[in-house]
Amino acid sequence: MKTIINKSIVALALLGSVIAMDSCSDFLSQEPQTALSTEQVFADINNIQPYLNGVYYCFRRTRYERTGLYVFLGLDETRQGDYQVWTEAPQASLDYYNGLFNRENVCVAAAWNIRWPVIIRASQALDALSKMPVAGEDSARISSFIGQAEFYRGAMLFEMAQYWGGLPIPEVKDGNIVLKGRMNITDTYAYIVADLEDAIRRLPETKQADLRIPTKWAAQAVLARLYMSAWEDESLAGKSGYRDYDKAQKLLEEIINCGEFDLMPDYADLWNPEKSCELEAIYTLYWGSLEADVHGLQWHIGSRAATSPSTCYFGGYDLVNPSAWAYSKATETIDGGPGLWETGDLRFEESIRTDYTYQGAKCTEVTGFGDDQLLPHFKKYEDIRTDGVQSFWNAGKNTYYLRLADIYLLNAECLNELDRQPEALNMVNEVRKRGFGSNWDSSKEWTAMSKDEFLDKLFDERTRELSCEGWRRIDLTRAGLYVKRVMQHNKWARETGTLQGDNHFLLYPIPDTEIKANNNLSPADQNPGY
């Protein structure tokens, strides 16, 4: 086994600060500034929460800037903009599914590399915490610290297992991180489940004053998703034996009934940075306001036609655009079937931008940068606070990792799989009723249908409710709908046709740089097809 990180160079020890204000997104956060060794950090119990805040910052960066968006690409609800696929070949391959979607792809490596530090630093924390003497009132604090670290590591390993399959999970020996060989998918999930189950036991049931600290419900939501999404495909990641809708459903039902959360009455409030959204948010990634501690997602998701002036809050560079299906109305025919959006669904206006009028003038395409600049774009990451005062780069709205509407729809999926469709229908209709608001009537209500039809319609509903929120790739692979839906709705995937009949792309390749850096990995450990 190969030692790669010495205990003396762990950098994210101190000190993040958070100032809670009245609005959902008014958290002014700053990156930890002081680097201490693990011995120095864990010599004083008062250093440990700041260290874990540093792990949180690493966790948060998985939804940061361009690299945080790579896993959003190549799906049924998203496609890259014209100019992006013309000029960024490795990135374009994530929609084209061509020969550049390979083990040397720098975008795939970047998606791996922003997640791996969470696992490394959480593992360092758990090793050090296991050796700390526990006495009196410090016992509860240390238990909380362990739960936080287990949540971060378990949640991030879950994401990576869904993207890459079995993982070379590191261990800590004598304070040093030691890389290991690749585990099979069953052992990988066993490791994750152990983290999350223990986190559930240790984390608080109620939200803390420092909202970065996860609750048990966040860990429970990730564990439920694992039981729903675990790989059971011998030709890809392997048969894990962990797919269990009954276990998942019980975990999800507990979250729904715990009394800590409810759907926001108005869907629009979820995207208003001046509104508190803690009612629905189960776990949120908190950002700053304007130029202080921003994620830059709007920079890549907005429209190039709106980049002048740079203070137009819906400008951007067309990296993640909605597919034609994902912005079309159900009364239109698109991709051989109806568009996504039903008449009266208020979520459309909050999710999709169609109007490019700014300060009384119509935005115009920038010559040479594609014909899709004025087609509909995703709207959820626009930050009205930047309008007229800051570049659209400075969007700093909070982003959701887990929210209750997602839990309702996951629960509905489980109930349908368990032949409890009447309850599943109630779950979906609660979400739809909020989505239609004052336009709701009995014609919008779902009634009994076949099990397969329910699943297909549910994945339409998940896009209406959760489009561009980061879970779609995992959702589609779970349901066995990935190839069918991407080939139907993603124009770039259709153009090459290589995804059809070749599902090895459902797993990302293990980055070649990772295999070369780890003496316990070899080319034989690579995923099928790469």
Coordinates of C-alpha atoms in Angstrom, one line a residue:
M1 CA 0.0 0.0 0.0
K2 CA 1.2 3.5 -0.8
T3 CA 1.4 6.4 1.7
I4 CA 0.6 9.7 -0.1
I5 CA -0.3 12.3 2.4
N6 CA 1.6 13.0 5.6
K7 CA -0.2 13.9 8.7
S8 CA 1.7 17.2 8.9
I9 CA 0.3 18.8 5.8
V10 CA -3.4 18.7 6.3
A11 CA -4.4 22.3 5.4
L12 CA -8.0 22.9 6.2
A13 CA -7.9 23.2 9.9
L14 CA -8.9 26.7 10.8
L15 CA -11.0 28.8 10.7
G16 CA -14.4 29.2 8.9
S17 CA -16.8 31.8 10.2
V18 CA -20.5 32.1 9.6
I19 CA -22.8 35.0 10.4
A20 CA -26.5 34.0 10.3
M21 CA -28.8 36.7 9.1
D22 CA -32.5 36.8 8.4
S23 CA -32.6 35.6 4.8
C24 CA -32.1 32.1 3.4
S25 CA -28.8 33.0 1.6
D26 CA -27.3 35.7 3.8
F27 CA -24.5 33.6 5.2
L28 CA -21.2 35.4 4.9
S29 CA -18.6 32.6 4.9
Q30 CA -14.9 32.8 4.5
E31 CA -12.5 30.0 3.6
P32 CA -10.3 28.7 6.5
Q33 CA -7.1 30.6 6.6
T34 CA -4.7 28.8 9.0
A35 CA -3.0 25.5 8.2
L36 CA -2.2 23.3 11.2
S37 CA -1.0 19.7 11.5
T38 CA -3.6 17.1 12.6
E39 CA -1.7 16.8 15.9
Q40 CA -2.1 20.6 16.5
V41 CA -5.8 20.6 15.5
F42 CA -6.9 17.6 17.6
A43 CA -4.8 18.6 20.6
D44 CA -7.5 21.1 21.4
I45 CA -11.2 20.1 21.3
N46 CA -12.1 23.7 20.4
N47 CA -10.2 23.4 17.0
I48 CA -12.3 20.4 15.8
Q49 CA -15.5 22.2 14.7
P50 CA -13.5 24.7 12.7
Y51 CA -11.6 21.8 11.1
L52 CA -14.9 20.1 10.2
N53 CA -16.1 23.4 8.8
G54 CA -13.1 23.1 6.5
V55 CA -14.3 19.7 5.4
Y56 CA -17.7 21.3 4.8
Y57 CA -16.0 23.9 2.4
C58 CA -14.5 21.0 0.5
F59 CA -17.9 19.3 0.3
R60 CA -19.5 22.5 -0.9
R61 CA -17.0 22.9 -3.7
T62 CA -18.6 19.9 -5.5
R63 CA -21.3 22.4 -6.5
Y64 CA -18.9 25.2 -7.4
E65 CA -18.0 26.8 -10.7
R66 CA -17.5 24.8 -13.9
T67 CA -16.0 21.7 -12.3
G68 CA -19.1 21.4 -10.1
L69 CA -21.3 21.3 -13.2
Y70 CA -19.6 18.5 -15.2
V71 CA -21.9 15.8 -13.7
F72 CA -24.9 17.9 -14.9
L73 CA -23.9 17.3 -18.5
G74 CA -25.0 14.8 -21.1
L75 CA -28.4 14.1 -19.6
D76 CA -32.0 14.2 -20.9
E77 CA -32.8 17.5 -19.2
T78 CA -29.5 19.2 -20.1
R79 CA -27.2 19.7 -23.0
Q80 CA -24.2 21.9 -23.5
G81 CA -24.5 25.1 -25.5
D82 CA -23.4 25.3 -29.2
Y83 CA -20.2 27.2 -28.5
Q84 CA -19.2 25.0 -25.6
V85 CA -19.3 21.8 -27.7
W86 CA -17.5 23.5 -30.6
T87 CA -14.6 24.7 -28.5
E88 CA -14.1 22.4 -25.5
A89 CA -13.6 18.9 -26.9
P90 CA -13.0 16.9 -23.7
Q91 CA -16.0 18.6 -22.1
A92 CA -18.1 18.2 -25.3
S93 CA -17.5 14.4 -25.1
L94 CA -19.7 14.3 -22.0
D95 CA -22.7 15.0 -24.2
Y96 CA -21.3 13.4 -27.4
Y97 CA -20.4 10.1 -25.7
N98 CA -17.5 9.8 -28.2
G99 CA -13.9 8.6 -28.0
L100 CA -12.8 11.5 -25.9
F101 CA -15.0 10.3 -23.1
N102 CA -12.2 8.2 -21.8
R103 CA -9.8 7.6 -18.9
E104 CA -7.7 10.6 -19.8
N105 CA -10.6 13.0 -19.9
V106 CA -9.7 16.1 -17.9
C107 CA -13.3 16.9 -17.0
V108 CA -13.9 13.5 -15.5
A109 CA -10.6 13.8 -13.6
A110 CA -11.8 17.2 -12.3
A111 CA -15.1 15.7 -11.1
W112 CA -13.1 13.1 -9.2
N113 CA -10.6 15.5 -7.8
I114 CA -13.1 17.9 -6.2
R115 CA -14.7 15.0 -4.3
W116 CA -11.6 13.2 -3.1
P117 CA -10.4 15.8 -0.6
V118 CA -13.7 15.5 1.3
I119 CA -13.0 11.8 1.8
I120 CA -9.3 12.3 2.7
R121 CA -10.0 15.1 5.3
A122 CA -13.0 13.4 6.8
S123 CA -10.9 10.2 7.2
Q124 CA -8.2 12.2 8.9
A125 CA -10.7 13.6 11.3
L126 CA -12.3 10.2 12.1
D127 CA -8.9 8.6 12.8
A128 CA -7.9 11.4 15.1
L129 CA -11.2 11.5 16.9
S130 CA -11.1 7.8 17.5
K131 CA -7.9 8.3 19.6
M132 CA -9.1 11.3 21.6
P133 CA -9.7 10.7 25.3
V134 CA -13.4 11.1 26.1
A135 CA -14.5 12.5 29.4
G136 CA -17.6 14.2 30.8
E137 CA -19.4 16.8 28.7
D138 CA -16.7 16.4 25.9
S139 CA -18.2 13.0 25.1
A140 CA -21.3 14.5 23.4
R141 CA -19.2 17.0 21.4
I142 CA -16.9 14.4 20.2
S143 CA -19.8 12.2 19.2
S144 CA -21.2 15.1 17.2
F145 CA -17.8 15.6 15.5
I146 CA -17.7 12.0 14.5
G147 CA -21.2 12.1 13.1
Q148 CA -20.4 15.1 10.9
A149 CA -17.2 13.6 9.5
E150 CA -19.1 10.3 8.8
F151 CA -21.8 12.2 7.0
Y152 CA -19.3 14.1 4.8
R153 CA -17.4 11.0 3.9
G154 CA -20.4 8.7 3.5
A155 CA -22.3 11.2 1.3
M156 CA -19.3 11.9 -0.9
L157 CA -18.4 8.2 -1.2
F158 CA -22.0 7.5 -2.2
E159 CA -21.8 10.1 -5.0
M160 CA -18.5 8.7 -6.2
A161 CA -19.8 5.1 -6.1
Q162 CA -22.7 6.0 -8.3
Y163 CA -20.4 7.8 -10.8
W164 CA -17.4 5.3 -10.7
G165 CA -18.5 2.1 -9.1
G166 CA -16.3 0.4 -6.5
L167 CA -13.7 2.7 -5.0
P168 CA -10.1 2.6 -3.7
I169 CA -11.2 3.9 -0.3
P170 CA -8.2 5.2 1.7
E171 CA -7.4 4.4 5.3
V172 CA -5.4 6.2 7.9
K173 CA -2.4 4.6 9.6
D174 CA -0.3 6.4 12.2
G175 CA -1.8 9.7 11.0
N176 CA -0.9 9.0 7.4
I177 CA -3.4 8.5 4.5
V178 CA -2.7 5.2 2.8
L179 CA -4.2 4.5 -0.6
K180 CA -5.6 1.0 -1.1
G181 CA -6.7 -1.1 -4.0
R182 CA -10.2 -0.9 -5.5
M183 CA -13.0 -2.4 -3.4
N184 CA -15.8 -4.2 -5.2
I185 CA -19.1 -2.5 -5.2
T186 CA -20.6 -4.6 -2.4
D187 CA -17.7 -3.7 0.0
T188 CA -17.8 -0.1 -1.1
Y189 CA -21.5 0.2 -0.1
A190 CA -20.9 -1.7 3.1
Y191 CA -18.3 1.0 4.1
I192 CA -20.7 3.8 3.2
V193 CA -23.6 2.3 5.0
A194 CA -21.5 1.9 8.1
D195 CA -20.6 5.6 8.0
L196 CA -24.1 6.8 7.4
E197 CA -25.8 4.5 9.9
D198 CA -23.4 5.7 12.6
A199 CA -23.9 9.3 11.5
I200 CA -27.6 8.9 11.9
R201 CA -27.1 7.7 15.5
R202 CA -24.8 10.6 16.4
L203 CA -26.1 13.7 14.6
P204 CA -28.8 16.0 16.0
E205 CA -32.4 15.7 15.1
T206 CA -32.9 19.5 14.9
K207 CA -31.0 22.1 13.0
Q208 CA -28.2 23.7 14.9
A209 CA -27.3 27.4 15.2
D210 CA -24.5 26.7 12.8
L211 CA -26.6 25.4 9.9
R212 CA -23.5 23.9 8.2
I213 CA -23.8 21.1 10.7
P214 CA -25.9 18.3 9.2
T215 CA -28.8 16.7 11.0
K216 CA -29.5 12.9 11.2
W217 CA -32.1 13.5 8.5
A218 CA -29.5 14.5 6.0
A219 CA -27.6 11.3 6.6
Q220 CA -30.8 9.3 6.5
A221 CA -31.7 10.8 3.1
V222 CA -28.4 9.8 1.6
L223 CA -28.7 6.3 3.0
A224 CA -32.2 6.0 1.5
R225 CA -30.9 7.1 -1.8
L226 CA -28.2 4.5 -1.6
Y227 CA -30.7 1.7 -1.0
M228 CA -32.7 2.9 -4.0
S229 CA -29.8 3.5 -6.4
A230 CA -27.3 0.7 -5.5
W231 CA -25.7 -0.8 -8.6
E232 CA -27.1 -4.2 -9.5
D233 CA -25.6 -4.5 -13.1
E234 CA -23.1 -7.3 -13.6
S235 CA -21.8 -5.7 -16.8
L236 CA -21.0 -2.4 -15.1
A237 CA -20.3 -1.8 -11.4
G238 CA -21.5 -5.3 -10.4
K239 CA -24.4 -6.8 -8.4
S240 CA -24.1 -5.2 -4.9
G241 CA -27.0 -6.8 -3.1
Y242 CA -27.8 -3.4 -1.6
R243 CA -30.9 -2.4 -3.6
D244 CA -33.7 -2.4 -1.1
Y245 CA -36.8 -0.2 -1.7
D246 CA -38.4 -1.3 1.6
K247 CA -35.5 -0.1 3.7
A248 CA -35.3 3.1 1.6
Q249 CA -39.0 3.8 2.0
K250 CA -39.0 3.4 5.8
L251 CA -36.1 5.9 6.0
L252 CA -37.8 8.4 3.8
E253 CA -41.1 8.1 5.6
E254 CA -39.4 8.9 8.9
I255 CA -37.9 12.1 7.4
I256 CA -41.4 13.2 6.1
N257 CA -43.0 12.5 9.5
C258 CA -40.2 13.8 11.7
G259 CA -41.9 17.3 12.1
E260 CA -38.7 19.2 11.2
F261 CA -39.6 20.0 7.6
D262 CA -42.5 20.9 5.3
L263 CA -42.9 22.1 1.7
M264 CA -42.5 25.8 1.2
P265 CA -46.0 27.1 0.5
D266 CA -44.8 28.9 -2.7
Y267 CA -42.3 27.3 -5.0
A268 CA -41.0 30.7 -6.0
D269 CA -39.7 31.3 -2.5
L270 CA -37.2 28.6 -2.9
W271 CA -35.3 30.7 -5.5
N272 CA -35.7 34.1 -3.8
P273 CA -32.4 34.9 -2.0
E274 CA -34.3 37.2 0.3
K275 CA -36.6 34.4 1.7
S276 CA -35.8 31.9 4.4
C277 CA -36.1 28.4 3.0
E278 CA -35.2 26.4 6.1
L279 CA -38.7 24.9 6.3
E280 CA -38.0 22.7 3.2
A281 CA -34.2 22.5 3.2
I282 CA -32.8 19.3 4.7
Y283 CA -29.2 20.2 3.8
T284 CA -28.1 23.4 2.1
L285 CA -24.8 24.6 0.8
Y286 CA -24.5 28.1 2.1
W287 CA -22.8 30.8 0.1
G288 CA -22.1 34.5 0.5
S289 CA -23.7 37.5 -1.0
L290 CA -22.3 39.2 -4.2
E291 CA -18.5 39.1 -4.4
A292 CA -18.0 37.5 -1.0
D293 CA -17.8 33.7 -1.2
V294 CA -19.8 33.0 -4.3
H295 CA -20.2 29.8 -6.4
G296 CA -20.1 31.2 -9.9
L297 CA -22.8 28.8 -11.3
Q298 CA -24.7 31.5 -13.1
W299 CA -21.6 32.4 -15.0
H300 CA -21.8 29.1 -16.7
I301 CA -25.5 28.5 -16.8
G302 CA -26.8 31.9 -18.1
S303 CA -27.0 33.2 -21.6
R304 CA -24.1 34.8 -23.5
A305 CA -26.6 37.2 -25.2
A306 CA -27.2 38.7 -21.8
T307 CA -23.5 39.3 -20.9
S308 CA -23.5 43.0 -21.8
P309 CA -23.7 44.8 -19.5
S310 CA -21.9 42.3 -17.2
T311 CA -24.2 43.4 -14.4
C312 CA -27.2 41.8 -16.1
Y313 CA -28.0 39.2 -13.6
F314 CA -29.1 36.5 -16.1
G315 CA -25.9 36.5 -18.2
G316 CA -23.6 33.5 -18.6
Y317 CA -21.8 31.3 -21.0
D318 CA -24.2 28.5 -22.0
L319 CA -22.4 25.5 -20.4
V320 CA -25.5 23.8 -19.0
N321 CA -28.6 24.5 -21.1
P322 CA -32.0 22.8 -20.8
S323 CA -32.8 20.3 -23.6
A324 CA -35.6 21.3 -25.9
W325 CA -37.8 18.8 -24.1
A326 CA -37.0 20.3 -20.7
Y327 CA -38.2 23.7 -21.8
S328 CA -41.1 22.8 -24.1
K329 CA -44.8 22.8 -23.3
A330 CA -46.8 19.6 -23.2
T331 CA -49.0 21.0 -26.0
E332 CA -45.9 21.0 -28.3
T333 CA -44.4 18.0 -30.0
I334 CA -40.7 17.6 -29.4
D335 CA -38.4 14.6 -29.8
G336 CA -41.3 12.5 -31.0
G337 CA -43.5 13.2 -28.0
P338 CA -45.0 16.0 -25.9
G339 CA -42.9 18.6 -24.2
L340 CA -42.4 18.6 -20.4
W341 CA -44.4 21.5 -19.1
E342 CA -48.2 21.3 -18.4
T343 CA -50.4 24.4 -18.7
G344 CA -50.7 26.1 -15.4
D345 CA -47.5 24.7 -13.8
L346 CA -46.0 27.7 -11.9
R347 CA -42.7 26.0 -11.6
F348 CA -41.9 26.7 -15.2
E349 CA -41.5 30.5 -14.7
E350 CA -39.2 29.8 -11.7
S351 CA -37.1 27.2 -13.5
I352 CA -36.8 28.4 -17.1
R353 CA -35.9 31.8 -18.5
T354 CA -37.6 32.6 -21.8
D355 CA -37.6 36.5 -21.7
Y356 CA -34.3 38.2 -22.7
T357 CA -35.5 41.8 -22.3
Y358 CA -33.2 43.8 -20.1
Q359 CA -33.6 47.4 -19.1
G360 CA -36.3 47.8 -21.8
A361 CA -34.1 46.3 -24.7
K362 CA -34.0 42.9 -26.2
C363 CA -30.7 41.1 -25.7
T364 CA -29.0 40.1 -29.0
E365 CA -26.9 37.1 -29.8
V366 CA -23.1 37.6 -29.8
T367 CA -21.9 36.8 -33.3
G368 CA -20.0 33.5 -33.6
F369 CA -21.1 32.1 -30.3
G370 CA -23.9 29.8 -31.4
D371 CA -27.6 29.9 -32.3
D372 CA -28.9 28.9 -28.9
Q373 CA -28.1 32.0 -26.9
L374 CA -31.7 33.2 -26.9
L375 CA -33.3 29.8 -26.5
P376 CA -34.6 29.1 -23.0
H377 CA -32.0 28.7 -20.2
F378 CA -32.2 27.5 -16.6
K379 CA -33.2 30.2 -14.2
K380 CA -32.6 28.8 -10.7
Y381 CA -29.1 30.1 -10.2
E382 CA -29.9 33.7 -11.2
D383 CA -29.2 36.1 -8.3
I384 CA -31.2 39.3 -8.6
R385 CA -29.0 40.9 -6.0
T386 CA -26.2 41.3 -8.6
D387 CA -28.4 43.2 -11.0
G388 CA -26.8 46.5 -11.9
V389 CA -24.1 46.3 -9.2
Q390 CA -22.0 43.1 -9.7
S391 CA -21.1 40.8 -12.5
F392 CA -23.3 37.7 -12.9
W393 CA -20.2 35.8 -11.7
N394 CA -21.0 37.0 -8.2
A395 CA -24.2 35.0 -7.9
G396 CA -24.2 33.6 -4.3
K397 CA -27.6 32.1 -3.7
N398 CA -27.6 29.1 -1.5
T399 CA -27.8 25.8 -3.3
Y400 CA -29.8 22.8 -2.1
Y401 CA -28.2 19.4 -1.5
L402 CA -31.3 17.9 -0.1
R403 CA -34.8 19.3 0.2
L404 CA -38.2 17.8 1.2
A405 CA -39.8 17.8 -2.3
D406 CA -37.1 15.4 -3.4
I407 CA -37.8 13.2 -0.5
Y408 CA -41.5 13.1 -1.3
L409 CA -40.8 12.0 -4.9
L410 CA -38.2 9.5 -3.8
N411 CA -40.7 8.1 -1.4
A412 CA -43.3 7.9 -4.1
E413 CA -40.9 5.9 -6.3
C414 CA -40.3 3.4 -3.5
L415 CA -44.0 3.1 -2.7
N416 CA -44.7 2.4 -6.4
E417 CA -42.0 -0.3 -6.5
L418 CA -43.5 -1.8 -3.3
D419 CA -47.0 -2.0 -5.0
R420 CA -48.4 0.7 -2.7
Q421 CA -49.4 3.1 -5.5
P422 CA -52.3 4.9 -3.8
E423 CA -49.8 6.2 -1.2
A424 CA -47.4 7.0 -4.0
L425 CA -50.0 9.0 -5.8
N426 CA -50.7 11.0 -2.6
M427 CA -47.0 11.9 -2.3
V428 CA -46.7 13.1 -5.9
N429 CA -49.9 15.0 -5.8
E430 CA -48.7 17.0 -2.8
V431 CA -45.7 18.1 -4.8
R432 CA -47.8 18.9 -7.8
K433 CA -50.4 20.8 -5.8
R434 CA -47.6 23.2 -4.6
G435 CA -46.2 23.4 -8.1
F436 CA -49.5 24.5 -9.7
G437 CA -50.6 26.8 -6.8
S438 CA -53.8 28.6 -7.5
N439 CA -54.0 26.8 -10.9
W440 CA -54.5 23.5 -9.2
D441 CA -57.7 21.5 -10.0
S442 CA -58.7 17.9 -10.1
S443 CA -57.6 17.6 -13.8
K444 CA -54.0 18.0 -12.6
E445 CA -54.3 15.2 -10.0
W446 CA -52.6 11.8 -10.8
T447 CA -54.8 8.8 -10.6
A448 CA -54.2 5.0 -10.8
M449 CA -51.9 3.9 -13.7
S450 CA -49.6 1.0 -14.4
K451 CA -46.4 0.6 -12.4
D452 CA -44.2 1.3 -15.4
E453 CA -46.3 4.3 -16.5
F454 CA -46.0 5.8 -13.0
L455 CA -42.2 5.5 -13.0
D456 CA -41.9 7.1 -16.5
K457 CA -44.2 10.0 -15.5
L458 CA -42.4 10.3 -12.1
F459 CA -39.2 11.1 -13.9
D460 CA -40.9 13.8 -15.9
E461 CA -42.2 15.2 -12.5
R462 CA -38.7 15.0 -11.0
T463 CA -37.4 17.3 -13.8
R464 CA -40.3 19.8 -13.3
E465 CA -39.5 20.0 -9.6
L466 CA -35.8 19.4 -9.4
S467 CA -34.3 20.3 -12.8
C468 CA -30.6 21.3 -12.7
E469 CA -30.2 20.5 -9.0
G470 CA -27.6 17.9 -9.5
W471 CA -29.1 14.4 -8.9
R472 CA -30.3 13.6 -12.4
R473 CA -27.5 11.3 -13.5
I474 CA -27.9 9.1 -10.4
D475 CA -31.7 9.1 -10.8
L476 CA -31.6 8.0 -14.4
T477 CA -29.1 5.2 -13.9
R478 CA -31.1 4.0 -10.9
A479 CA -34.3 3.6 -12.9
G480 CA -32.7 2.1 -16.0
L481 CA -33.9 5.1 -18.0
Y482 CA -30.5 6.6 -18.8
V483 CA -29.9 5.5 -22.4
K484 CA -33.5 5.7 -23.5
R485 CA -34.1 9.2 -22.2
V486 CA -30.7 10.7 -23.1
M487 CA -31.0 9.3 -26.7
Q488 CA -34.5 10.8 -27.0
H489 CA -33.8 14.2 -25.6
N490 CA -30.1 15.2 -25.8
K491 CA -29.4 16.5 -29.3
W492 CA -25.6 16.0 -29.0
A493 CA -26.0 12.3 -27.9
R494 CA -28.4 11.7 -30.8
E495 CA -25.9 13.3 -33.2
T496 CA -23.2 10.7 -32.5
G497 CA -25.5 7.8 -31.6
T498 CA -22.7 6.1 -29.7
L499 CA -24.7 5.8 -26.4
Q500 CA -27.3 3.6 -28.1
G501 CA -26.6 0.0 -27.2
D502 CA -23.4 0.8 -25.4
N503 CA -24.1 1.5 -21.7
H504 CA -20.5 1.5 -20.4
F505 CA -20.8 5.3 -20.4
L506 CA -23.2 5.0 -17.4
L507 CA -20.0 4.8 -15.3
Y508 CA -17.3 7.4 -15.6
P509 CA -13.8 6.0 -16.3
I510 CA -11.4 6.0 -13.3
P511 CA -9.0 8.9 -14.2
D512 CA -5.8 7.6 -15.6
T513 CA -3.9 10.0 -13.3
E514 CA -5.5 8.3 -10.3
I515 CA -4.4 4.9 -11.4
K516 CA -0.9 6.1 -12.1
A517 CA -0.7 7.7 -8.6
N518 CA -1.8 4.7 -6.7
N519 CA 0.5 1.7 -6.7
N520 CA -2.4 -0.5 -5.6
L521 CA -4.4 0.2 -8.8
S522 CA -3.6 -1.1 -12.2
P523 CA -5.1 -0.7 -15.7
A524 CA -7.0 -3.9 -15.0
D525 CA -9.0 -1.9 -12.3
Q526 CA -10.5 0.4 -15.0
N527 CA -14.2 0.4 -15.6
P528 CA -15.6 -1.7 -18.5
G529 CA -15.3 -0.1 -22.0
Y530 CA -12.4 2.3 -21.1

